[in-house]
Structure formats: C-alpha cells, structure tokens
Short mmCIF file of C-alpha atoms in Angstrom, two decimals:
data_model
loop_
_atom_site.label_atom_id
_atom_site.label_comp_id
_atom_site.label_asym_id
_atom_site.label_seq_id
_atom_site.Cartn_x
_atom_site.Cartn_y
_atom_site.Cartn_z
CA MET A 1 129.90 -71.55 5.47
CA SER A 2 129.66 -75.15 6.51
CA VAL A 3 129.31 -74.46 10.08
CA ARG A 4 126.26 -71.76 9.83
CA LYS A 5 124.59 -73.68 7.34
CA HIS A 6 124.85 -76.71 10.36
CA ASN A 7 123.72 -74.42 12.90
CA GLU A 8 120.73 -72.62 10.71
CA GLN A 9 120.13 -76.63 10.43
CA GLN A 10 119.83 -76.89 13.53
CA LYS A 11 117.20 -74.11 14.46
CA VAL A 12 114.70 -75.15 11.94
CA CYS A 13 111.42 -77.17 13.48
CA LEU A 14 110.63 -80.38 11.22
CA SER A 15 107.26 -81.05 10.78
CA PRO A 16 105.93 -84.49 11.71
CA GLU A 17 106.26 -86.23 8.84
CA LYS A 18 109.30 -85.51 8.17
CA LEU A 19 110.26 -86.50 11.69
CA LYS A 20 108.05 -89.86 11.35
CA GLU A 21 110.37 -90.12 7.56
CA ASP A 22 113.17 -90.22 10.11
CA VAL A 23 112.14 -92.83 12.62
CA ASP A 24 111.21 -95.54 10.17
CA PHE A 25 114.62 -94.47 8.25
CA ALA A 26 116.78 -95.06 11.39
CA TYR A 27 114.49 -98.59 11.75
CA SER A 28 114.99 -99.99 8.83
CA LYS A 29 119.25 -99.14 9.14
CA ILE A 30 119.32 -100.87 11.93
CA LYS A 31 117.53 -103.59 11.19
CA GLU A 32 119.31 -104.38 8.00
CA THR A 33 122.72 -103.81 9.66
CA HIS A 34 122.55 -105.04 12.92
CA PRO A 35 123.46 -108.33 13.23
CA GLN A 36 121.92 -109.33 16.51
CA LEU A 37 119.41 -106.83 16.95
CA TYR A 38 116.60 -108.36 19.27
CA TRP A 39 119.30 -110.01 21.84
CA TYR A 40 117.52 -108.20 24.73
CA ILE A 41 113.93 -107.07 23.15
CA SER A 42 111.86 -109.01 21.20
CA LYS A 43 111.21 -107.99 17.62
CA LYS A 44 107.19 -107.48 19.05
CA ASP A 45 108.29 -105.09 21.31
CA LEU A 46 110.69 -103.01 19.83
CA ASP A 47 107.95 -102.56 16.44
CA TYR A 48 105.75 -101.31 19.48
CA LYS A 49 108.18 -98.59 21.01
CA PHE A 50 108.95 -97.66 17.65
CA ASP A 51 105.68 -97.33 16.30
CA SER A 52 104.45 -95.93 19.72
CA LEU A 53 107.17 -93.25 19.56
CA LYS A 54 105.40 -91.93 15.93
CA GLN A 55 102.15 -91.76 17.54
CA THR A 56 103.41 -88.83 20.32
CA ILE A 57 105.27 -86.81 17.24
CA ASN A 58 102.29 -84.64 16.91
CA GLU A 59 104.26 -81.46 16.34
CA PRO A 60 107.12 -79.84 14.99
CA LEU A 61 110.47 -80.82 16.68
CA THR A 62 114.20 -79.57 16.01
CA PRO A 63 116.64 -81.83 15.48
CA LEU A 64 117.97 -81.44 19.20
CA GLN A 65 114.20 -82.07 20.66
CA PHE A 66 113.92 -85.25 18.05
CA TYR A 67 117.14 -86.76 19.53
CA PHE A 68 115.55 -86.66 22.83
CA LYS A 69 112.46 -87.92 21.34
CA LEU A 70 114.40 -91.19 19.41
CA GLN A 71 117.28 -91.73 21.44
CA PRO A 72 115.88 -93.61 24.19
CA VAL A 73 113.91 -95.75 22.30
CA ILE A 74 117.47 -96.71 20.61
CA ALA A 75 118.76 -97.67 24.13
CA ASN A 76 115.74 -100.02 24.75
CA ILE A 77 117.72 -101.56 22.29
CA ARG A 78 120.32 -102.54 24.96
CA GLU A 79 123.56 -102.41 23.15
CA GLY A 80 125.63 -99.98 24.27
CA HIS A 81 127.39 -98.70 20.81
CA LEU A 82 124.32 -98.33 19.10
CA SER A 83 123.38 -95.12 19.59
CA LEU A 84 123.00 -91.63 18.06
CA ARG A 85 125.38 -88.93 17.76
CA ILE A 86 123.86 -86.19 19.44
CA PRO A 87 123.22 -82.99 17.37
CA SER A 88 124.87 -80.19 18.43
CA LYS A 89 126.22 -76.42 17.50
CA ARG A 90 128.89 -76.55 15.82
CA ILE A 91 131.99 -73.92 16.17
CA SER A 92 134.19 -72.01 13.59
CA LYS A 93 138.21 -72.41 13.37
CA LYS A 94 138.14 -68.69 14.89
CA GLU A 95 135.67 -69.89 18.13
CA ILE A 96 137.63 -73.11 18.39
CA LYS A 97 141.02 -71.09 18.46
CA ALA A 98 139.84 -68.54 20.96
CA LEU A 99 138.57 -71.67 23.10
CA GLU A 100 142.15 -73.15 22.78
CA GLY A 101 143.19 -69.95 24.76
CA LYS A 102 140.56 -70.41 28.16
CA LYS A 103 140.28 -72.96 30.60
CA GLY A 104 137.60 -75.88 30.52
CA MET A 105 134.17 -74.40 32.46
CA PHE A 106 133.36 -77.67 34.08
CA SER A 107 135.64 -80.48 32.23
CA ARG A 108 138.53 -79.06 35.55
CA PHE A 109 136.34 -80.66 38.07
CA GLU A 110 135.76 -84.59 38.48
CA TYR A 111 132.59 -85.60 38.73
CA TYR A 112 130.06 -88.62 40.77
CA VAL A 113 127.10 -89.87 39.64
CA LYS A 114 124.44 -91.69 42.59
CA ASP A 115 120.89 -92.03 41.66
CA ASP A 116 119.76 -88.38 40.23
CA ARG A 117 122.50 -86.82 42.25
CA LEU A 118 125.98 -84.92 40.50
CA PHE A 119 129.06 -84.51 42.84
CA ILE A 120 132.36 -82.96 42.61
CA ILE A 121 134.89 -85.45 43.96
CA GLY A 122 137.73 -83.74 41.99
CA ASN A 123 139.55 -80.25 42.25
CA LYS A 124 142.60 -80.62 41.61
CA ASP A 125 143.05 -76.82 40.91
CA SER A 126 141.25 -76.04 43.86
CA ILE A 127 138.67 -73.61 41.92
CA GLN A 128 136.93 -71.06 44.43
CA ASP A 129 137.96 -73.79 47.13
CA ILE A 130 134.96 -76.22 46.19
CA LYS A 131 135.46 -79.08 48.46
CA PRO A 132 135.30 -82.55 46.97
CA GLY A 133 131.62 -84.53 47.97
CA THR A 134 130.14 -81.14 47.20
CA GLU A 135 126.95 -81.63 45.37
CA ILE A 136 125.51 -79.63 43.09
CA ILE A 137 121.93 -78.58 43.22
CA THR A 138 121.11 -76.58 40.40
CA ILE A 139 122.94 -74.93 37.27
CA ASP A 140 121.67 -71.50 36.48
CA GLN A 141 118.63 -72.43 38.35
CA VAL A 142 117.91 -75.43 36.92
CA PRO A 143 117.63 -78.34 38.99
CA VAL A 144 120.52 -81.02 38.38
CA SER A 145 118.45 -84.17 38.80
CA ASP A 146 116.03 -83.05 35.97
CA TYR A 147 119.44 -82.85 33.88
CA ILE A 148 119.99 -86.54 35.11
CA ARG A 149 116.78 -88.06 34.69
CA ARG A 150 116.27 -86.87 30.79
CA TYR A 151 120.16 -88.15 30.35
CA GLU A 152 120.24 -90.97 31.65
CA LYS A 153 117.27 -92.20 29.27
CA LEU A 154 119.89 -91.92 26.78
CA ILE A 155 122.41 -94.31 27.34
CA SER A 156 122.46 -98.24 27.38
CA SER A 157 124.69 -100.90 28.53
CA ASP A 158 125.35 -104.14 27.09
CA GLY A 159 122.66 -106.05 28.31
CA PHE A 160 120.88 -106.06 31.85
CA ASN A 161 123.69 -105.08 33.86
CA THR A 162 123.33 -101.46 36.04
CA THR A 163 126.76 -100.76 36.94
CA PHE A 164 127.56 -99.06 33.54
CA GLN A 165 125.61 -95.96 33.61
CA PRO A 166 126.53 -93.87 36.50
CA TYR A 167 129.97 -94.12 35.34
CA TYR A 168 129.63 -93.14 32.10
CA LEU A 169 126.52 -90.53 33.15
CA LYS A 170 129.42 -88.61 34.99
CA ASP A 171 131.47 -88.42 32.34
CA VAL A 172 129.42 -87.16 29.48
CA PHE A 173 127.05 -85.69 31.63
CA PHE A 174 128.73 -82.15 30.38
CA ASN A 175 128.84 -83.38 27.29
CA TYR A 176 124.71 -83.43 27.20
CA TYR A 177 124.34 -80.39 28.52
CA VAL A 178 127.01 -78.48 26.55
CA ALA A 179 125.05 -79.80 23.30
CA GLU A 180 122.14 -78.39 24.95
CA LYS A 181 123.09 -75.04 26.16
CA GLY A 182 126.65 -74.22 23.83
CA PHE A 183 129.51 -73.48 25.01
CA GLU A 184 129.29 -70.43 27.37
CA ASP A 185 131.48 -68.55 29.29
CA LYS A 186 129.56 -68.34 32.75
CA ALA A 187 127.21 -70.84 35.04
CA THR A 188 125.99 -70.34 37.95
CA LEU A 189 126.15 -73.07 40.29
CA GLU A 190 124.38 -73.96 43.70
CA THR A 191 125.46 -76.76 46.05
CA VAL A 192 125.27 -78.25 49.16
CA TYR A 193 128.34 -79.41 51.40
CA ASN A 194 127.72 -81.15 54.88
CA GLY A 195 124.85 -79.25 55.25
CA GLU A 196 125.77 -75.90 54.15
CA LYS A 197 124.55 -74.65 50.80
CA LYS A 198 126.67 -72.36 48.95
CA THR A 199 126.27 -70.13 45.32
CA TYR A 200 129.38 -70.63 42.58
CA GLN A 201 129.77 -67.86 39.35
CA LEU A 202 132.05 -70.41 37.01
CA THR A 203 133.68 -68.41 34.52
CA ARG A 204 135.47 -69.58 31.33
CA GLU A 205 139.01 -68.37 32.56
CA SER A 206 142.36 -67.04 29.90
CA LYS A 207 145.55 -69.30 30.42
CA SER A 208 148.24 -67.75 31.30
CA GLU A 209 151.14 -67.57 29.60
CA ASN A 210 152.88 -70.10 31.48
CA ASP A 211 149.65 -72.98 30.97
CA LEU A 212 150.02 -71.88 26.99
CA LYS A 213 153.99 -72.92 26.83
CA GLN A 214 152.59 -76.18 29.00
CA ASP A 215 149.96 -77.10 26.57
CA LYS A 216 152.62 -77.04 23.84
CA GLU A 217 155.62 -78.90 25.86
CA ASN A 218 152.54 -81.81 26.19
CA LYS A 219 151.98 -81.98 22.58
CA LYS A 220 155.34 -83.01 22.31
CA ARG A 221 155.64 -86.79 21.23
CA THR A 222 158.28 -88.26 22.91
CA GLN A 223 159.17 -91.92 22.41
CA GLU A 224 157.99 -92.69 26.48
CA LYS A 225 154.61 -90.71 25.38
CA LYS A 226 154.57 -92.67 22.59
CA VAL A 227 154.99 -96.27 24.04
CA ASN A 228 152.61 -95.39 27.05
CA ASP A 229 150.36 -93.82 24.88
CA TYR A 230 149.94 -89.78 26.59
CA ILE A 231 146.90 -87.78 26.31
CA ALA A 232 147.63 -84.35 26.37
CA PHE A 233 143.91 -82.98 27.07
CA ASN A 234 144.61 -84.40 30.72
CA ASN A 235 148.12 -84.75 31.37
CA SER A 236 148.67 -88.53 31.61
CA TYR A 237 149.26 -91.46 30.08
CA ASN A 238 147.02 -94.33 28.87
CA ARG A 239 149.33 -97.09 29.83
CA ASN A 240 151.05 -97.55 33.09
CA PHE A 241 153.52 -99.82 34.77
CA LYS A 242 155.49 -100.18 37.69
CA PHE A 243 156.23 -102.61 40.54
CA LEU A 244 154.34 -102.25 43.88
CA ASP A 245 157.39 -103.11 45.93
CA GLN A 246 160.57 -103.25 46.86
CA ASP A 247 161.82 -106.91 45.86
CA SER A 248 159.44 -106.43 42.30
CA THR A 249 157.63 -109.50 43.61
CA ILE A 250 154.19 -107.79 42.37
CA ALA A 251 154.11 -105.73 39.15
CA TYR A 252 151.35 -103.93 37.99
CA ILE A 253 149.46 -102.79 34.52
CA LYS A 254 147.16 -99.99 33.94
CA VAL A 255 145.47 -99.64 30.92
CA LYS A 256 142.55 -96.58 30.97
CA SER A 257 141.66 -97.56 26.47
CA PHE A 258 142.75 -99.89 24.37
CA SER A 259 143.79 -97.79 21.88
CA SER A 260 146.55 -100.32 20.16
CA ASP A 261 148.78 -96.92 19.40
CA TYR A 262 152.45 -98.49 20.36
CA SER A 263 150.36 -101.09 22.23
CA ALA A 264 153.01 -104.29 21.15
CA ARG A 265 155.86 -102.51 22.45
CA PHE A 266 154.91 -101.57 25.58
CA TYR A 267 153.75 -104.93 26.47
CA LYS A 268 156.35 -106.71 24.62
CA GLU A 269 159.25 -104.52 27.08
CA THR A 270 156.80 -104.72 30.40
CA PHE A 271 156.35 -108.39 30.07
CA LYS A 272 160.34 -108.65 29.60
CA LYS A 273 160.72 -106.55 32.68
CA ILE A 274 158.40 -108.81 34.60
CA LYS A 275 160.22 -111.65 33.27
CA ASN A 276 163.66 -110.42 34.20
CA ALA A 277 162.24 -109.59 37.81
CA GLN A 278 160.74 -113.06 38.54
CA SER A 279 157.57 -111.38 39.72
CA SER A 280 155.06 -113.75 41.22
CA TYR A 281 151.69 -111.97 40.99
CA LEU A 282 150.47 -109.20 38.69
CA ILE A 283 147.35 -107.20 39.01
CA ILE A 284 146.19 -105.89 35.99
CA ASP A 285 144.05 -102.93 36.23
CA ILE A 286 140.85 -101.70 33.46
CA ARG A 287 138.40 -100.18 36.00
CA ASN A 288 137.18 -97.20 33.88
CA ASN A 289 138.35 -98.90 30.40
CA TYR A 290 135.50 -98.02 27.84
CA GLY A 291 137.54 -100.84 25.67
CA GLY A 292 138.74 -100.13 21.93
CA SER A 293 140.91 -102.29 20.38
CA LEU A 294 140.64 -106.34 19.72
CA GLU A 295 144.52 -106.66 18.55
CA GLU A 296 145.55 -104.86 21.43
CA ILE A 297 143.87 -106.99 23.77
CA ASN A 298 144.90 -110.36 21.67
CA ASN A 299 148.05 -109.23 22.20
CA LEU A 300 147.79 -108.72 26.04
CA TYR A 301 146.27 -112.19 25.88
CA SER A 302 149.01 -113.51 24.63
CA TYR A 303 151.35 -112.76 27.34
CA LEU A 304 148.84 -114.10 30.05
CA SER A 305 147.92 -117.64 28.49
CA PRO A 306 150.15 -120.66 29.23
CA LYS A 307 148.89 -122.22 25.87
CA PRO A 308 147.91 -121.57 22.44
CA TYR A 309 144.19 -120.22 22.52
CA THR A 310 141.80 -118.43 20.57
CA LEU A 311 140.02 -114.91 21.72
CA ILE A 312 136.97 -114.73 19.67
CA LYS A 313 134.21 -117.01 18.26
CA PRO A 314 133.98 -115.85 14.33
CA SER A 315 132.32 -112.19 14.18
CA GLN A 316 128.89 -112.83 12.76
CA VAL A 317 127.47 -110.07 10.26
CA ILE A 318 124.02 -110.30 8.79
CA SER A 319 124.77 -110.35 5.26
CA LYS A 320 127.82 -111.05 2.87
CA SER A 321 127.21 -107.34 1.89
CA SER A 322 127.06 -105.49 5.07
CA PRO A 323 130.86 -105.02 6.02
CA LEU A 324 130.48 -102.65 2.45
CA LYS A 325 127.94 -100.54 4.19
CA THR A 326 130.33 -98.77 6.46
CA ASN A 327 130.57 -95.32 4.20
CA TYR A 328 134.18 -95.18 2.86
CA PHE A 329 133.80 -91.45 1.44
CA ARG A 330 131.79 -90.53 4.61
CA LYS A 331 133.48 -86.70 5.63
CA SER A 332 135.60 -86.41 2.92
CA ASN A 333 137.12 -83.09 1.20
CA PRO A 334 137.40 -83.27 -2.35
CA LEU A 335 140.94 -84.31 -2.35
CA GLN A 336 140.49 -87.22 -0.24
CA TYR A 337 137.24 -88.19 -2.21
CA ILE A 338 139.35 -88.42 -5.33
CA LEU A 339 141.81 -90.47 -3.67
CA ARG A 340 139.69 -92.87 -2.28
CA THR A 341 138.02 -93.00 -5.10
CA PHE A 342 140.92 -95.10 -6.47
CA THR A 343 141.19 -96.76 -3.24
CA TYR A 344 137.94 -97.95 -3.34
CA PRO A 345 138.74 -101.57 -6.03
CA THR A 346 141.02 -102.54 -2.84
CA PHE A 347 138.76 -101.35 0.05
CA PHE A 348 136.10 -103.08 -1.89
CA PHE A 349 137.97 -106.42 -2.27
CA ALA A 350 139.08 -106.59 1.19
CA GLN A 351 135.88 -106.57 2.43
CA THR A 352 134.24 -108.87 0.27
CA PHE A 353 137.12 -111.77 0.40
CA SER A 354 137.07 -111.31 4.43
CA THR A 355 133.24 -112.35 4.71
CA TYR A 356 132.05 -115.64 4.25
CA LYS A 357 129.35 -118.28 4.80
CA LYS A 358 128.86 -120.99 7.06
CA ASP A 359 126.15 -123.07 8.13
CA GLY A 360 123.55 -120.78 6.61
CA LYS A 361 125.40 -117.83 8.44
CA PHE A 362 127.68 -114.44 7.40
CA TYR A 363 131.31 -114.31 9.16
CA TYR A 364 134.01 -111.39 8.92
CA LYS A 365 137.14 -112.49 9.39
CA ASN A 366 139.22 -111.29 12.17
CA ARG A 367 143.02 -112.35 13.22
CA SER A 368 141.61 -112.55 16.66
CA ASP A 369 139.20 -115.25 16.21
CA ARG A 370 142.16 -117.90 14.82
CA GLU A 371 144.33 -119.59 16.85
CA SER A 372 147.28 -117.51 18.54
CA LYS A 373 150.62 -118.43 20.52
CA PRO A 374 152.00 -117.52 24.33
CA LYS A 375 154.38 -115.03 23.88
CA LYS A 376 157.92 -116.31 24.82
CA ASP A 377 157.71 -113.63 28.21
CA ALA A 378 154.05 -115.08 28.93
CA PHE A 379 153.47 -114.09 32.99
CA ASN A 380 152.99 -117.63 34.89
CA GLY A 381 152.43 -116.52 37.99
CA LYS A 382 149.28 -115.01 39.38
CA VAL A 383 147.37 -113.00 37.93
CA TYR A 384 144.67 -110.43 39.16
CA VAL A 385 142.26 -107.99 37.47
CA LEU A 386 140.19 -105.18 38.55
CA ILE A 387 136.92 -104.77 36.82
CA ASN A 388 134.21 -101.88 37.14
CA GLY A 389 131.12 -100.96 36.11
CA GLY A 390 133.31 -98.59 33.47
CA SER A 391 134.57 -101.73 31.88
CA PHE A 392 133.02 -102.07 28.68
CA SER A 393 133.28 -103.21 25.39
CA ALA A 394 136.57 -104.60 25.11
CA SER A 395 137.57 -104.84 28.76
CA SER A 396 134.97 -107.24 29.16
CA ILE A 397 135.62 -109.66 25.72
CA ILE A 398 139.11 -110.20 27.57
CA THR A 399 137.64 -110.12 30.78
CA ALA A 400 135.14 -112.70 30.07
CA LYS A 401 137.75 -114.99 28.34
CA LEU A 402 140.29 -114.80 31.34
CA LYS A 403 137.18 -115.85 33.79
CA ASN A 404 136.51 -118.98 31.82
CA ASP A 405 139.60 -120.12 30.81
CA LYS A 406 140.49 -120.02 34.95
CA ARG A 407 143.76 -117.56 34.10
CA VAL A 408 142.84 -114.77 36.85
CA VAL A 409 141.07 -113.68 39.97
CA LEU A 410 138.48 -111.06 39.15
CA VAL A 411 138.01 -108.21 41.86
CA GLY A 412 135.93 -105.26 41.78
CA GLU A 413 131.97 -104.82 40.13
CA GLU A 414 130.37 -106.56 37.10
CA THR A 415 131.53 -104.95 34.32
CA GLY A 416 129.50 -102.32 32.29
CA GLY A 417 129.71 -104.86 28.94
CA ALA A 418 128.36 -108.10 28.41
CA ASN A 419 129.67 -111.27 29.67
CA ASP A 420 128.89 -112.90 26.31
CA GLY A 421 129.70 -110.49 23.93
CA THR A 422 128.38 -107.32 22.03
CA VAL A 423 128.18 -105.64 18.68
CA ALA A 424 130.81 -103.01 17.30
CA GLY A 425 133.85 -104.03 15.60
CA PHE A 426 133.23 -101.22 12.92
CA TYR A 427 130.45 -99.23 11.68
CA SER A 428 127.97 -98.28 8.91
CA TYR A 429 127.59 -94.40 9.29
CA GLN A 430 124.61 -93.32 8.33
CA THR A 431 122.77 -90.16 8.66
CA LEU A 432 118.97 -89.22 8.78
CA PRO A 433 117.75 -87.55 6.21
CA ASN A 434 115.37 -85.17 7.52
CA SER A 435 116.91 -84.45 10.70
CA LYS A 436 120.51 -85.05 9.52
CA ILE A 437 121.17 -86.78 13.26
CA ASP A 438 123.94 -89.42 12.66
CA LEU A 439 123.44 -92.82 12.96
CA PRO A 440 126.59 -95.39 13.05
CA VAL A 441 125.17 -98.99 13.50
CA GLY A 442 127.65 -101.39 14.24
CA VAL A 443 128.36 -104.39 11.74
CA LEU A 444 129.90 -106.81 13.90
CA LEU A 445 128.75 -109.42 16.52
CA VAL A 446 131.61 -109.92 18.87
CA GLN A 447 131.84 -112.97 21.15
CA PRO A 448 134.86 -114.22 23.38
CA ASN A 449 135.39 -117.91 23.02
CA ILE A 450 133.82 -119.21 25.56
CA THR A 451 131.15 -121.18 26.96
CA PHE A 452 128.48 -118.42 27.31
CA THR A 453 126.79 -117.49 30.66
CA HIS A 454 123.28 -116.50 28.83
CA THR A 455 122.51 -114.27 32.00
CA LYS A 456 122.28 -111.20 29.42
CA LYS A 457 124.85 -109.54 32.44
CA GLY A 458 128.42 -108.21 32.53
CA VAL A 459 131.55 -110.54 33.60
CA VAL A 460 130.57 -110.79 37.36
CA PRO A 461 133.68 -110.67 39.35
CA ASP A 462 135.10 -113.56 41.67
CA VAL A 463 135.32 -111.31 44.85
CA THR A 464 133.00 -108.52 44.66
CA ILE A 465 134.26 -105.38 46.39
CA THR A 466 132.03 -101.52 45.58
CA GLU A 467 134.09 -98.35 45.55
CA THR A 468 132.33 -95.57 47.61
CA MET A 469 132.30 -92.05 46.74
CA GLN A 470 133.87 -91.27 50.30
CA ASP A 471 136.56 -93.89 49.17
CA ILE A 472 137.20 -92.09 46.02
CA ILE A 473 137.69 -88.86 48.03
CA ASP A 474 139.76 -89.93 51.05
CA LYS A 475 141.95 -91.60 48.26
CA LYS A 476 141.65 -95.13 49.43
CA ASP A 477 141.38 -98.11 47.10
CA PRO A 478 139.28 -100.96 48.80
CA GLN A 479 139.88 -103.27 45.79
CA MET A 480 143.32 -102.59 45.39
CA ASP A 481 143.38 -103.06 49.12
CA TRP A 482 141.86 -106.63 49.15
CA VAL A 483 144.27 -107.60 46.20
CA MET A 484 147.28 -106.24 48.35
CA LYS A 485 145.61 -108.14 51.29
CA ALA A 486 144.73 -111.38 49.59
CA ILE A 487 149.13 -111.58 48.33
CA LYS A 488 150.35 -110.83 51.83
CA LYS A 489 148.23 -113.53 52.93
CA GLU A 490 149.33 -116.25 50.33
CA GLU A 491 153.10 -114.82 50.59
CA THR A 492 152.58 -115.31 54.56
CA ALA A 493 151.04 -118.90 53.79
CA ASN A 494 153.81 -119.88 51.09
CA GLN A 495 157.08 -119.25 53.86
CA LYS A 496 155.72 -121.69 56.67
#
C-alpha cells in the first residue's frame, strides 16, 4: 500500500503555489541548519538564485520535474554533501525478488565520462562483445549528451575544483536514468567504436543456477570478508593490503571507502605485518574513495604520524539545538517508534551535552578533534598517497592533513573534496511538504587541523599525473608507475 501510494504521488502534478512553498521550505531549512552556507556563494547571489527559480515555476510539475529545477540551484551552493534525494518510483517486495533473479542491464559495464560523452571501458562478462572504448551515442534514440548536460547540473563538489564531477557522474549516471525511466527490461544502444557505428539491444537476462548459487555464497560473511569489508554486489573487497615486491620493501594499502566496519582490526593487523617485514615504503591508494568515517581516518592517521596529533579542528554547528534536528524517529516502523521513544532521552542528553559554546560560536564534541597518540606499530618510512578527483569528503580531510604535516608525497590529481574542509558529519533529514522530496542537510563543519589554503579548491598533489581513458582500457597505471620509479631511483641512490 505504501509503495502504491508513493508511486501515485509521483505522478501528480503540483500547482506552482505548492512548488514555491517547497522552494521556500528547502531554503529555510538549509539556512536553519547548515553551518557554512555562504562559503562559496554570497547570500545576495544565493537569495537571487532561489528567487529567480520561483519566477520560472509557472505551471504544474511532477515531483521529478520539480527536482530537476530545484537541485541545480542547491548545487550552486557548492557543498558536495548537500543534495536533494532524487524522487523515483518505488518497487514492491515482489518486484525486488524478481530483480534479484536477474542480472543488471547497465550495471555490468564500467563507464568513463569525458565532457558530454559516455564510454564503456569495462565489459568483464563480454556482453555482446562490446569493446572497451565504445562510446554510447544514444539510449532508446535519446542522445546521451542530452542526459549528461541535464545530470551534470545536479552535481557539485566542495568548492571550485573541476575534478570531481566526471568521476561521480560515471557512477550515478544510470541511477538518474533509472529514476527517470524505471527498471526497464530492454534498451537500445547506438554506439561507435573506431569510427564504426553499431546498435545493440540490451536485455535484463535471468541469472543461471550457478549465478544464484554464487550470489548465496558471496553473502556469507567469513572472517576475511569482515576484516577486508567484502562487497557482495561487485564481488570485491573495500580494503586490500599486499607487498609489491618479493622482499616486502614496498607495502600497498587500497581503501575504496572509509566504511569503519572492522577497520580497526584491519589496520592493526596490516601495520603489524608491515613492521615485522621492516618495509621502507608504503603506498596508500585512496583514488575513487568518496569518503566515510572520521573514526577510520583518525585511526589510519595514528599509524602514519611520528608524534601526537589532532586530526580535525573543533566541529562548528549553527546553534546549540541543531544536533537535535536529526529526525531521530525517521523511517521508524511502529515497533521501532515505540523502542526509540524509550531511548530518545538518552539521545537527547547525549546530543545536548556534546554541544558547547566558545567565543560566541557553537561546537560539537568529536573524538577526532582531541589529541591522539601514534600507535606502537606506526610506520616511519616514506609514504606515497595516490589521489584523484574521486577522492572526496573524508579522503580529502586525511589527505589535507597529511600534506600539511609534510608526512607524505601526494601523486595523482586534485581531490574532489575541498582542502579546507566540508559540511557533513551527520544530517538533519527534511522532507519537502508538498513534493515529498527528501533533503538531508549536513550539520557539522568538519575541517582538518591545518593551516588553511583559502583556495576554495581541492587538495593539490605534489606530483600531478592524469590518468587517461586509454590508460584504464590498457590496464596501465601512470600514477602508480611514477611512484614505483621514484622508489627505484631512491633505492639505487641509497645503494651508492
């Protein structure tokens, strides 16, 4: 019933008056909660954009149509964490079960976005023998460039860096597409590869018995899967560690997301192995890592710092009450609502006593803003960190701190997250009253404990090396290659 009611509501066109109410509601809630709203845009300019938006709403719109008008204005705030949730059709349990028995139609490929063009760069199942490097020109006769130009207006990074958008868009392109089109069972792709045009009919294939058996096996949580944070969806690990040479001189850690799950154990075991091996070099790869847990990056930093440190500055909030505006009862079923009613006093006092006032500003206590000591197995050798435009949020926080403390050599591209911090932490979840679109607003101003650059851009690498689409297709890694050559050169020099 709730699915049906939601989907019916998505089809209803709302009057201009109702939509303008939602615009005012969204802006008022953002101003009420966001602690650094005018970081990248002046109040005058933002007021003008919201007022101008209301002037353009002169006919009824569905929630989805309204989303495509309001979200670009919110994206102009240039806070990557601040974004409306795209309204889309919900599916029933029966439909979910049916989809679980089928393979993805678009998710089985890997993509690359360049300007207003979309390329397939990975096809591990060799679907219809589509070659990596194939450009998708149209989907069901609609030019892909039309979709990209519409979708890129919905995405912003923190500040004025330009590296984040193509990385993020390649990952969410078909999220937007499916939100617009629904879960269809077929699609026609017009493509071009090496100047030759071809048309492909994609279908949502049923999984074989072996596929279903493998899915079931992938869901089993072994100890290894827990510690390395296994992701069943794409059959990969969130964290990886290995030595890159036979004598264990070079250690390598890859973290796809700072999820915090079992991270303390992972780093404890990993750095013990590195210390026992007496490795001289450590490469940390956080490319395409959209961030996550402050607790995890603080723990990781404790294995890299030679002395006591403080990871972040005190986290500012807009008011003493803003940490309470996190919608504690959000998405509670009747039983959960009853249970949370009993636990709410604990939540209330914890949030209240975690907020304090200093020099006329309000702050929220966080374990990462206290002094931390290095771990006993902290690494004392040379550290290289690989970054790119997909390094966002917590990835940028730890990268900015490492660079400021001159602890590492950064190699790659400017990060997608800002050098001087971001607004996230936890969220105040709002729902626009008429369109019912969800609006999560970050509550905490999280900034690394550094001397700020005030560039309003990302963390700039010490050595800039850009990876091309052809590098990815050819499975080349120019950024890693540069690091390995630098290590080889240093080892040769030390032997003389």
